[in-house]
């Protein structure tokens, strides 16, 4: 039986048509990283049984949802886009409260879900396949996109509405049903997206949400035999596990993981623009984006001038509660991530890098109740150092120097990741060579490494992922499977390649 939606701060899983507590009877708290005394809500800490219930509900709902015409499925998404737009301010506020990023960025996160909703709603009337000629007479050939089935989704906390929307919305328009396990650090924003879909008319059971921790809830979801596909965004370590499980079950699996994104600043660059871009790329979202600018490669001619300006400006960045109007940098998500930033500062110092600013957790009254880390810049970094190779996922950026364009490209490419890269130059030839030669899924010219738009493919090469893309119609390739159909109207047996 359907039970009433909770109105208080105790949240439940959505399983089929029921809002249910975890069968484990365990819960966890969602607290504000800028002020840990601010309790946002208590969520179910689910286990394998809850996951199994959710997958069963999604499996059941698939029978009817797959038969809803795609343009009708799309109408739900369109209405969800409209509802999200109407609720944007409230959802952005709650997102900053649970995740910490400044309000303008949370608005951007909600906007990404709105944009994706409208884009994917449009796909309801496209989802194009091909019709083509048959090699045999009186025979017709075409291909069409079919839903995959039940899709599992495991998502991170840094874009707690945008990333779930990149997965849920293409999956839904293609006719799949879903079970999503959002990150334990920012579960509310994903719930807001799911509630909006229900309010827009999505039938119960089509999307199921299971809250909980990685190993206890995410693990069983990734391993569930009834899933037809699994999509994951998060750390490389976890992604590898999810990928190995999927491979064992021969399941389609989309992994989007780390980055060590480089911005190249040539000697002919507009320096002021490059400094501004570096600040945004390195310290936007407190460096907690997989596309964050974490290496800045400076032509030796402009290195001193660029560094002086960057450090001057970084020192002036206002760190604090993202809900306060003047804040430019919010907290890190939790104490563990602060510890990671601290650890990398020690690693960089031990390697011989020079700390120009930051390098420590912020203390004092304004910071006492949250997880705040000072914007941190290292110079004298060389390509082989760990600080130049490993993802920090915090407000820590490394400056490296080079003498030639070729050397810059080699340094940019000399990491195991390949998500995003950028170059500042006014030389059009160099710009085009960089577009061709940078080993990254996303390349920016005269812009930092962040700022993807929803209608283009998003994802990376090398260890960043396993070759799939989110965003745009590239996402449809993961959430649908091709069916090739031959219609023979000759009334006789015709043998391909033989007759
Ligand atoms: P982060 O360290 O940035 O939180 P994670 O990769 O740990 O990155 O988290 C991304 C998502 O993966 C979260 O939803 C998290 O709960 C989930 N997760 C973590 N560990 C596992 C696991 N062993 N199996 C499946 N999911 C997991």
Coordinates of C-alpha atoms and ligand atoms in Angstrom, one line a residue:
X1 CA 0.0 0.0 0.0
X2 CA 1.2 3.5 -0.7
X3 CA 2.1 5.4 2.4
X4 CA 2.1 9.1 2.9
X5 CA 5.2 11.1 1.8
X6 CA 7.2 12.1 4.9
X7 CA 7.0 15.8 5.8
X8 CA 9.5 15.8 8.5
X9 CA 13.3 15.3 8.3
X10 CA 13.2 11.5 8.3
X11 CA 13.4 10.4 4.7
X12 CA 12.6 7.0 3.2
X13 CA 13.6 5.0 0.2
X14 CA 11.2 5.0 -2.7
X15 CA 10.5 1.3 -3.7
X16 CA 7.8 0.8 -6.2
X17 CA 4.8 2.7 -4.8
X18 CA 6.0 2.7 -1.2
X19 CA 8.1 5.2 0.8
X20 CA 9.9 2.6 3.0
X21 CA 12.5 2.7 5.8
X22 CA 15.5 0.5 5.4
X23 CA 15.0 -3.1 6.2
X24 CA 18.3 -2.9 8.1
X25 CA 16.5 -0.5 10.5
X26 CA 19.6 1.7 10.3
X27 CA 19.8 5.4 9.4
X28 CA 22.4 8.0 8.7
X29 CA 22.5 11.7 9.1
X30 CA 22.9 14.3 6.4
X31 CA 24.7 17.3 7.8
X32 CA 25.7 20.7 6.4
X33 CA 29.5 20.7 5.7
X34 CA 29.7 24.5 6.4
X35 CA 28.0 24.0 9.8
X36 CA 28.0 20.5 11.1
X37 CA 25.5 21.3 13.8
X38 CA 22.9 21.8 11.1
X39 CA 21.1 18.5 10.6
X40 CA 19.4 18.4 7.3
X41 CA 17.8 15.0 7.6
X42 CA 18.0 11.4 8.6
X43 CA 18.1 8.9 5.7
X44 CA 17.8 5.1 5.6
X45 CA 21.1 3.3 5.6
X46 CA 19.9 0.5 3.2
X47 CA 21.3 -2.9 2.6
X48 CA 21.1 -5.7 0.1
X49 CA 17.5 -6.5 0.9
X50 CA 16.3 -2.9 0.2
X51 CA 18.3 -3.0 -3.1
X52 CA 16.7 -6.3 -4.0
X53 CA 13.2 -4.8 -3.4
X54 CA 14.0 -1.8 -5.5
X55 CA 15.4 -3.8 -8.4
X56 CA 12.3 -6.1 -8.2
X57 CA 10.0 -3.0 -8.4
X58 CA 11.9 -1.6 -11.3
X59 CA 11.7 -4.9 -13.1
X60 CA 8.0 -5.0 -12.6
X61 CA 7.5 -1.5 -13.8
X62 CA 9.6 -2.2 -16.9
X63 CA 6.8 -4.3 -18.4
X64 CA 4.5 -1.2 -18.8
X65 CA 6.9 1.7 -19.0
X66 CA 8.7 0.3 -22.1
X67 CA 5.3 0.3 -23.9
X68 CA 4.5 3.9 -23.2
X69 CA 5.2 5.8 -26.5
X70 CA 8.5 7.7 -26.3
X71 CA 6.8 11.1 -26.9
X72 CA 4.5 10.4 -23.9
X73 CA 7.5 9.4 -21.8
X74 CA 9.1 12.7 -22.9
X75 CA 6.1 14.7 -21.8
X76 CA 6.8 13.6 -18.2
X77 CA 10.4 14.9 -18.6
X78 CA 9.2 18.2 -20.1
X79 CA 6.8 18.7 -17.1
X80 CA 9.7 17.8 -14.7
X81 CA 11.8 20.4 -16.4
X82 CA 9.1 23.0 -15.8
X83 CA 8.6 22.0 -12.2
X84 CA 12.4 22.1 -11.6
X85 CA 12.5 25.6 -13.0
X86 CA 9.7 26.7 -10.6
X87 CA 11.5 25.0 -7.7
X88 CA 15.0 26.0 -8.6
X89 CA 15.6 28.5 -5.8
X90 CA 14.4 26.1 -3.1
X91 CA 16.3 23.1 -4.4
X92 CA 19.5 25.2 -4.9
X93 CA 19.3 26.4 -1.3
X94 CA 18.9 22.8 0.0
X95 CA 21.8 21.7 -2.2
X96 CA 24.2 24.3 -0.8
X97 CA 23.1 23.3 2.7
X98 CA 23.9 19.7 2.1
X99 CA 26.8 19.9 -0.3
X100 CA 28.4 23.2 0.5
X101 CA 29.0 24.8 -2.9
X102 CA 28.1 28.5 -3.2
X103 CA 24.5 29.2 -4.1
X104 CA 25.2 30.4 -7.7
X105 CA 26.8 27.1 -8.4
X106 CA 24.0 25.1 -6.8
X107 CA 21.6 27.1 -9.0
X108 CA 23.8 26.0 -11.9
X109 CA 23.5 22.4 -10.8
X110 CA 19.7 22.5 -10.8
X111 CA 19.8 24.3 -14.1
X112 CA 21.8 21.4 -15.6
X113 CA 19.0 19.1 -14.6
X114 CA 16.4 21.5 -16.2
X115 CA 18.5 21.7 -19.4
X116 CA 18.8 17.9 -19.5
X117 CA 15.1 17.4 -18.9
X118 CA 14.2 19.6 -21.9
X119 CA 16.9 18.1 -24.1
X120 CA 15.8 14.6 -23.3
X121 CA 12.2 15.5 -23.7
X122 CA 13.0 16.6 -27.2
X123 CA 14.6 13.1 -27.8
X124 CA 11.2 11.6 -27.2
X125 CA 10.2 12.7 -30.7
X126 CA 13.6 11.7 -32.2
X127 CA 15.4 8.6 -30.9
X128 CA 16.3 8.2 -34.5
X129 CA 17.3 4.9 -36.0
X130 CA 18.1 4.1 -39.6
X131 CA 16.2 2.8 -42.5
X132 CA 18.4 1.5 -45.3
X133 CA 18.3 -0.7 -48.4
X134 CA 18.4 -4.5 -48.3
X135 CA 20.7 -6.4 -50.6
X136 CA 17.8 -8.6 -51.5
X137 CA 14.7 -7.6 -53.6
X138 CA 11.4 -7.0 -51.8
X139 CA 13.0 -6.7 -48.4
X140 CA 13.1 -3.8 -46.0
X141 CA 15.7 -3.0 -43.4
X142 CA 15.8 -0.7 -40.4
X143 CA 17.3 -0.3 -37.0
X144 CA 15.6 1.1 -34.0
X145 CA 16.6 1.9 -30.4
X146 CA 15.2 -0.4 -27.7
X147 CA 15.3 0.1 -23.9
X148 CA 18.0 -1.9 -22.1
X149 CA 15.8 -2.8 -19.1
X150 CA 16.5 -2.1 -15.5
X151 CA 19.4 0.4 -15.0
X152 CA 21.3 0.8 -11.8
X153 CA 22.9 4.1 -11.0
X154 CA 25.5 5.0 -8.4
X155 CA 26.2 8.7 -8.1
X156 CA 28.6 11.1 -6.3
X157 CA 27.9 14.1 -4.0
X158 CA 29.6 16.9 -6.0
X159 CA 26.7 17.4 -8.5
X160 CA 24.0 15.8 -6.6
X161 CA 21.2 16.7 -9.0
X162 CA 23.0 17.3 -12.3
X163 CA 24.7 13.9 -12.4
X164 CA 21.6 11.9 -11.5
X165 CA 19.8 13.8 -14.2
X166 CA 22.4 12.8 -16.8
X167 CA 21.7 9.2 -16.0
X168 CA 17.9 9.1 -15.1
X169 CA 16.6 11.3 -17.9
X170 CA 18.1 9.6 -20.9
X171 CA 17.4 6.2 -19.3
X172 CA 13.7 7.2 -18.9
X173 CA 13.1 8.6 -22.3
X174 CA 14.6 5.4 -23.8
X175 CA 12.0 3.4 -21.8
X176 CA 14.2 1.9 -19.1
X177 CA 13.3 1.7 -15.4
X178 CA 15.9 2.7 -12.8
X179 CA 17.3 2.2 -9.3
X180 CA 19.5 5.0 -8.1
X181 CA 21.8 5.0 -5.1
X182 CA 22.8 8.6 -4.4
X183 CA 25.9 9.5 -2.4
X184 CA 25.6 9.4 1.3
X185 CA 27.0 13.0 1.6
X186 CA 24.3 14.7 -0.5
X187 CA 21.2 12.5 -0.8
X188 CA 18.5 15.2 -0.6
X189 CA 19.1 16.8 -4.0
X190 CA 18.7 13.5 -5.8
X191 CA 15.5 12.9 -3.9
X192 CA 14.3 16.3 -5.0
X193 CA 14.9 15.2 -8.6
X194 CA 13.0 12.0 -8.1
X195 CA 10.1 13.7 -6.3
X196 CA 9.9 16.1 -9.2
X197 CA 9.6 13.3 -11.7
X198 CA 6.8 11.8 -9.7
X199 CA 5.0 15.1 -9.5
X200 CA 5.4 15.4 -13.3
X201 CA 3.5 12.2 -13.7
X202 CA 6.1 9.4 -13.7
X203 CA 4.4 6.2 -12.7
X204 CA 5.6 4.7 -9.4
X205 CA 8.1 2.0 -9.8
X206 CA 9.8 3.4 -12.9
X207 CA 12.4 5.2 -10.7
X208 CA 13.3 3.8 -7.3
X209 CA 15.7 5.4 -4.9
X210 CA 17.7 3.6 -2.3
X211 CA 19.8 5.6 0.2
X212 CA 22.8 4.4 2.0
X213 CA 26.5 3.9 2.1
X214 CA 28.8 2.6 -0.7
X215 CA 29.7 -0.9 0.4
X216 CA 26.4 -1.7 2.0
X217 CA 24.0 -0.3 -0.6
X218 CA 26.0 0.6 -3.7
X219 CA 27.9 -2.7 -3.6
X220 CA 24.7 -4.9 -3.7
X221 CA 23.2 -2.7 -6.4
X222 CA 26.3 -3.0 -8.6
X223 CA 26.2 -6.8 -8.1
X224 CA 22.5 -7.4 -8.6
X225 CA 21.9 -10.1 -11.2
X226 CA 18.7 -8.5 -12.4
X227 CA 20.2 -5.3 -13.5
X228 CA 20.6 -4.9 -17.3
X229 CA 23.1 -2.0 -17.1
X230 CA 24.9 0.0 -14.5
X231 CA 26.2 3.5 -14.6
X232 CA 28.6 4.9 -12.1
X233 CA 30.3 8.3 -11.4
X234 CA 32.7 8.6 -8.6
X235 CA 36.3 7.7 -7.5
X236 CA 38.5 5.5 -9.6
X237 CA 38.9 3.0 -6.8
X238 CA 35.2 2.4 -6.5
X239 CA 34.6 2.6 -10.3
X240 CA 37.1 -0.2 -10.8
X241 CA 35.1 -2.4 -8.4
X242 CA 31.8 -1.6 -10.1
X243 CA 33.3 -2.2 -13.5
X244 CA 34.8 -5.6 -12.5
X245 CA 31.5 -6.8 -11.1
X246 CA 29.7 -5.7 -14.3
X247 CA 32.2 -7.4 -16.4
X248 CA 31.7 -10.7 -14.5
X249 CA 28.0 -10.5 -15.2
X250 CA 28.6 -9.3 -18.8
X251 CA 26.6 -6.1 -18.1
X252 CA 26.9 -2.9 -20.0
X253 CA 28.7 -0.5 -17.6
X254 CA 29.4 3.2 -17.8
X255 CA 32.2 4.5 -15.6
X256 CA 33.1 8.1 -15.2
X257 CA 35.9 8.7 -12.7
X258 CA 38.8 10.9 -12.1
X259 CA 40.8 13.6 -13.8
X260 CA 44.1 15.5 -13.5
X261 CA 43.1 18.3 -15.8
X262 CA 45.7 20.6 -17.2
X263 CA 45.4 24.2 -18.3
X264 CA 48.2 25.4 -20.6
X265 CA 49.0 29.1 -20.7
X266 CA 51.1 30.1 -23.7
X267 CA 53.3 33.2 -23.9
X268 CA 50.8 34.9 -26.2
X269 CA 47.8 34.3 -23.9
X270 CA 45.6 37.0 -22.5
X271 CA 47.1 36.8 -19.0
X272 CA 44.3 38.5 -17.1
X273 CA 41.8 36.2 -18.8
X274 CA 43.9 33.1 -18.0
X275 CA 44.3 34.1 -14.3
X276 CA 40.5 34.6 -14.0
X277 CA 40.0 31.2 -15.7
X278 CA 42.5 29.5 -13.5
X279 CA 40.8 30.8 -10.3
X280 CA 37.4 29.5 -11.5
X281 CA 38.8 26.2 -12.8
X282 CA 40.9 25.4 -9.8
X283 CA 38.8 26.8 -7.0
X284 CA 35.2 26.7 -8.3
X285 CA 33.2 24.1 -6.3
X286 CA 36.2 24.2 -4.0
X287 CA 38.1 22.1 -6.5
X288 CA 35.7 19.2 -6.1
X289 CA 34.8 18.7 -9.7
X290 CA 36.2 15.8 -11.8
X291 CA 37.0 18.5 -14.4
X292 CA 38.7 20.8 -11.9
X293 CA 41.8 22.5 -13.2
X294 CA 44.4 20.8 -11.0
X295 CA 47.6 21.5 -13.1
X296 CA 48.4 24.9 -14.6
X297 CA 51.2 24.6 -17.2
X298 CA 52.9 28.0 -17.7
X299 CA 55.2 29.1 -20.5
X300 CA 58.4 30.1 -18.8
X301 CA 58.1 33.7 -20.3
X302 CA 54.9 34.5 -18.5
X303 CA 55.3 32.2 -15.4
X304 CA 56.4 34.9 -13.0
X305 CA 53.7 37.4 -13.9
X306 CA 50.9 34.8 -14.0
X307 CA 51.9 33.3 -10.7
X308 CA 52.1 36.7 -9.0
X309 CA 48.6 37.6 -10.2
X310 CA 47.1 34.2 -9.4
X311 CA 48.5 34.0 -5.8
X312 CA 47.4 37.6 -5.1
X313 CA 43.8 36.8 -6.2
X314 CA 43.7 33.4 -4.6
X315 CA 44.6 35.0 -1.2
X316 CA 41.6 37.3 -1.5
X317 CA 39.1 34.6 -2.2
X318 CA 36.4 34.6 0.4
X319 CA 36.0 31.1 1.9
X320 CA 32.9 30.4 4.0
X321 CA 29.3 29.3 4.1
X322 CA 28.0 29.0 0.5
X323 CA 24.6 30.4 1.6
X324 CA 26.2 33.7 2.5
X325 CA 26.1 36.2 -0.3
X326 CA 29.8 37.2 -0.5
X327 CA 31.2 33.7 -0.2
X328 CA 33.3 32.6 -3.2
X329 CA 34.4 29.2 -2.0
X330 CA 32.4 26.8 0.2
X331 CA 33.6 24.0 2.4
X332 CA 34.9 20.6 1.4
X333 CA 32.3 17.9 1.7
X334 CA 33.6 16.2 4.9
X335 CA 36.5 15.7 7.2
X336 CA 37.9 12.8 5.2
X337 CA 38.3 15.0 2.1
X338 CA 40.0 17.7 4.2
X339 CA 42.4 15.0 5.4
X340 CA 43.1 14.1 1.8
X341 CA 43.9 17.7 1.0
X342 CA 46.2 17.9 4.0
X343 CA 47.9 14.6 3.0
X344 CA 48.6 15.9 -0.5
X345 CA 50.1 19.1 0.9
X346 CA 52.5 17.0 2.9
X347 CA 53.3 14.8 -0.1
X348 CA 53.9 17.9 -2.3
X349 CA 56.2 19.5 0.3
X350 CA 58.1 16.3 0.7
X351 CA 58.6 16.1 -3.0
X352 CA 60.1 19.6 -3.0
X353 CA 57.2 21.6 -4.4
X354 CA 56.9 25.2 -3.1
X355 CA 53.8 26.2 -1.2
X356 CA 52.8 29.7 -2.3
X357 CA 49.6 30.1 -0.4
X358 CA 47.1 28.0 1.6
X359 CA 48.1 24.5 2.5
X360 CA 46.0 24.2 5.6
X361 CA 42.6 23.8 7.1
X362 CA 41.1 27.1 8.1
X363 CA 40.6 27.8 11.8
X364 CA 38.9 30.6 13.7
X365 CA 35.4 31.4 14.7
X366 CA 34.0 31.7 11.2
X367 CA 35.3 28.2 10.3
X368 CA 34.9 26.4 13.6
X369 CA 31.8 24.4 12.6
X370 CA 32.7 23.4 9.1
X371 CA 35.2 21.6 6.8
X372 CA 37.1 24.6 5.3
X373 CA 40.4 24.4 3.5
X374 CA 42.4 27.4 2.2
X375 CA 42.9 27.8 -1.5
X376 CA 46.3 26.2 -2.1
X377 CA 48.9 26.8 -4.8
X378 CA 52.1 25.0 -5.3
X379 CA 54.9 26.1 -7.7
X380 CA 58.1 24.3 -8.8
X381 CA 56.0 21.2 -9.5
X382 CA 57.6 18.8 -11.9
X383 CA 55.6 16.3 -14.1
X384 CA 56.6 13.1 -12.2
X385 CA 55.6 14.4 -8.7
X386 CA 52.6 12.7 -7.2
X387 CA 51.0 16.1 -6.8
X388 CA 51.1 16.4 -10.6
X389 CA 49.8 12.9 -11.2
X390 CA 47.1 12.1 -8.6
X391 CA 43.7 13.6 -8.2
X392 CA 43.3 15.6 -5.0
X393 CA 39.6 16.6 -5.3
X394 CA 40.1 19.7 -3.2
X395 CA 41.2 23.4 -3.6
X396 CA 44.8 22.5 -4.5
X397 CA 46.5 23.4 -7.7
X398 CA 50.0 22.8 -9.1
X399 CA 52.0 25.2 -11.3
X400 CA 54.4 23.6 -13.8
X401 CA 56.6 25.4 -16.3
X402 CA 57.5 24.6 -19.9
X403 CA 59.5 26.0 -22.8
X404 CA 57.7 24.9 -25.9
X405 CA 54.2 24.1 -27.1
X406 CA 55.3 20.5 -27.8
X407 CA 56.6 20.1 -24.2
X408 CA 53.4 21.5 -22.8
X409 CA 51.3 19.0 -24.7
X410 CA 53.5 16.2 -23.6
X411 CA 53.2 17.3 -19.9
X412 CA 49.4 17.7 -20.2
X413 CA 49.1 14.2 -21.7
X414 CA 51.6 12.6 -19.3
X415 CA 49.1 11.4 -16.7
X416 CA 46.9 8.4 -16.5
X417 CA 43.6 10.4 -16.8
X418 CA 42.1 12.1 -19.8
X419 CA 39.0 14.0 -18.9
X420 CA 39.4 17.7 -19.6
X421 CA 42.1 20.0 -20.8
X422 CA 42.5 23.6 -21.9
X423 CA 44.8 26.1 -23.6
X424 CA 45.1 29.8 -23.5
X425 CA 46.6 31.2 -26.7
X426 CA 45.8 33.7 -29.4
X427 CA 47.6 31.6 -32.0
X428 CA 44.9 29.9 -34.0
X429 CA 47.3 27.3 -35.4
X430 CA 48.4 26.3 -31.9
X431 CA 44.7 26.2 -30.8
X432 CA 43.8 23.7 -33.5
X433 CA 46.9 21.5 -32.8
X434 CA 45.9 21.5 -29.1
X435 CA 42.4 20.4 -30.0
X436 CA 43.8 17.6 -32.0
X437 CA 46.7 16.5 -29.7
X438 CA 45.4 16.9 -26.1
X439 CA 44.4 13.4 -24.8
X440 CA 41.1 14.4 -23.2
X441 CA 37.4 13.9 -23.8
X442 CA 36.8 17.6 -23.4
X443 CA 39.0 20.4 -24.6
X444 CA 38.6 24.2 -24.0
X445 CA 40.3 27.0 -25.9
X446 CA 40.7 30.2 -23.9
X447 CA 38.5 28.9 -21.1
X448 CA 39.3 26.8 -18.0
X449 CA 38.8 23.0 -17.8
X450 CA 35.3 23.3 -16.4
X451 CA 32.0 24.3 -17.9
X452 CA 30.5 21.4 -19.9
X453 CA 27.1 21.9 -21.5
X454 CA 24.5 19.2 -21.4
X455 CA 24.0 18.7 -25.1
X456 CA 27.6 17.7 -25.9
X457 CA 29.2 14.4 -24.9
X458 CA 30.7 14.3 -21.5
X459 CA 33.4 11.9 -20.5
X460 CA 37.1 11.1 -20.9
X461 CA 39.8 8.9 -22.3
X462 CA 42.4 6.7 -20.6
X463 CA 41.7 5.9 -16.9
X464 CA 39.0 8.5 -16.6
X465 CA 36.4 6.1 -17.8
X466 CA 35.6 3.0 -19.9
X467 CA 34.7 4.7 -23.2
X468 CA 31.1 5.7 -22.6
X469 CA 29.8 9.3 -22.7
X470 CA 27.0 11.1 -20.9
X471 CA 25.2 14.2 -22.2
X472 CA 23.6 14.9 -25.5
X473 CA 22.6 12.1 -27.8
X474 CA 25.8 10.2 -26.9
X475 CA 24.0 9.2 -23.6
X476 CA 21.3 7.4 -25.7
X477 CA 23.9 5.0 -26.9
X478 CA 24.3 3.6 -23.4
X479 CA 20.6 3.6 -22.4
X480 CA 19.3 1.9 -25.5
X481 CA 20.3 -1.1 -27.5
X482 CA 20.1 -1.3 -31.2
X483 CA 17.7 -3.7 -32.8
X484 CA 18.1 -4.4 -36.6
X485 CA 14.9 -5.5 -38.3
X486 CA 14.4 -7.1 -41.7
X487 CA 11.0 -7.4 -43.3
X488 CA 10.9 -9.7 -46.2
X489 CA 7.8 -9.2 -48.4
X490 CA 9.0 -11.4 -51.3
X491 CA 7.0 -14.4 -50.2
X492 CA 10.0 -16.7 -50.7
X493 CA 13.1 -17.7 -48.8
X494 CA 15.9 -15.3 -49.6
X495 CA 19.4 -16.0 -48.3
X496 CA 21.6 -13.0 -47.5
X497 CA 25.1 -13.2 -48.9
X498 CA 24.1 -16.3 -50.9
X499 CA 21.2 -15.6 -53.3
Ligands
LIG1 P1 34.0 9.8 -2.9 O1 35.2 9.3 -2.2 O2 34.3 11.0 -3.7 O3 32.8 9.9 -2.1 P2 33.1 7.3 -4.0 O4 33.6 6.6 -5.3 O5 33.5 6.6 -2.7 O6 33.7 8.7 -4.1 O7 31.6 7.5 -4.1 C1 30.8 7.6 -5.2 C2 29.6 6.8 -5.1 O8 29.9 5.4 -5.0 C3 28.8 7.0 -3.8 O9 27.4 6.9 -4.1 C4 29.2 5.9 -2.9 O10 28.3 5.6 -1.9 C5 29.4 4.8 -3.9 N1 30.3 3.7 -3.4 C6 31.3 3.8 -2.6 N2 31.9 2.6 -2.4 C7 31.2 1.7 -3.1 C8 31.3 0.3 -3.4 N3 32.2 -0.5 -2.8 N4 30.4 -0.2 -4.2 C9 29.4 0.5 -4.8 N5 29.3 1.8 -4.6 C10 30.1 2.4 -3.8

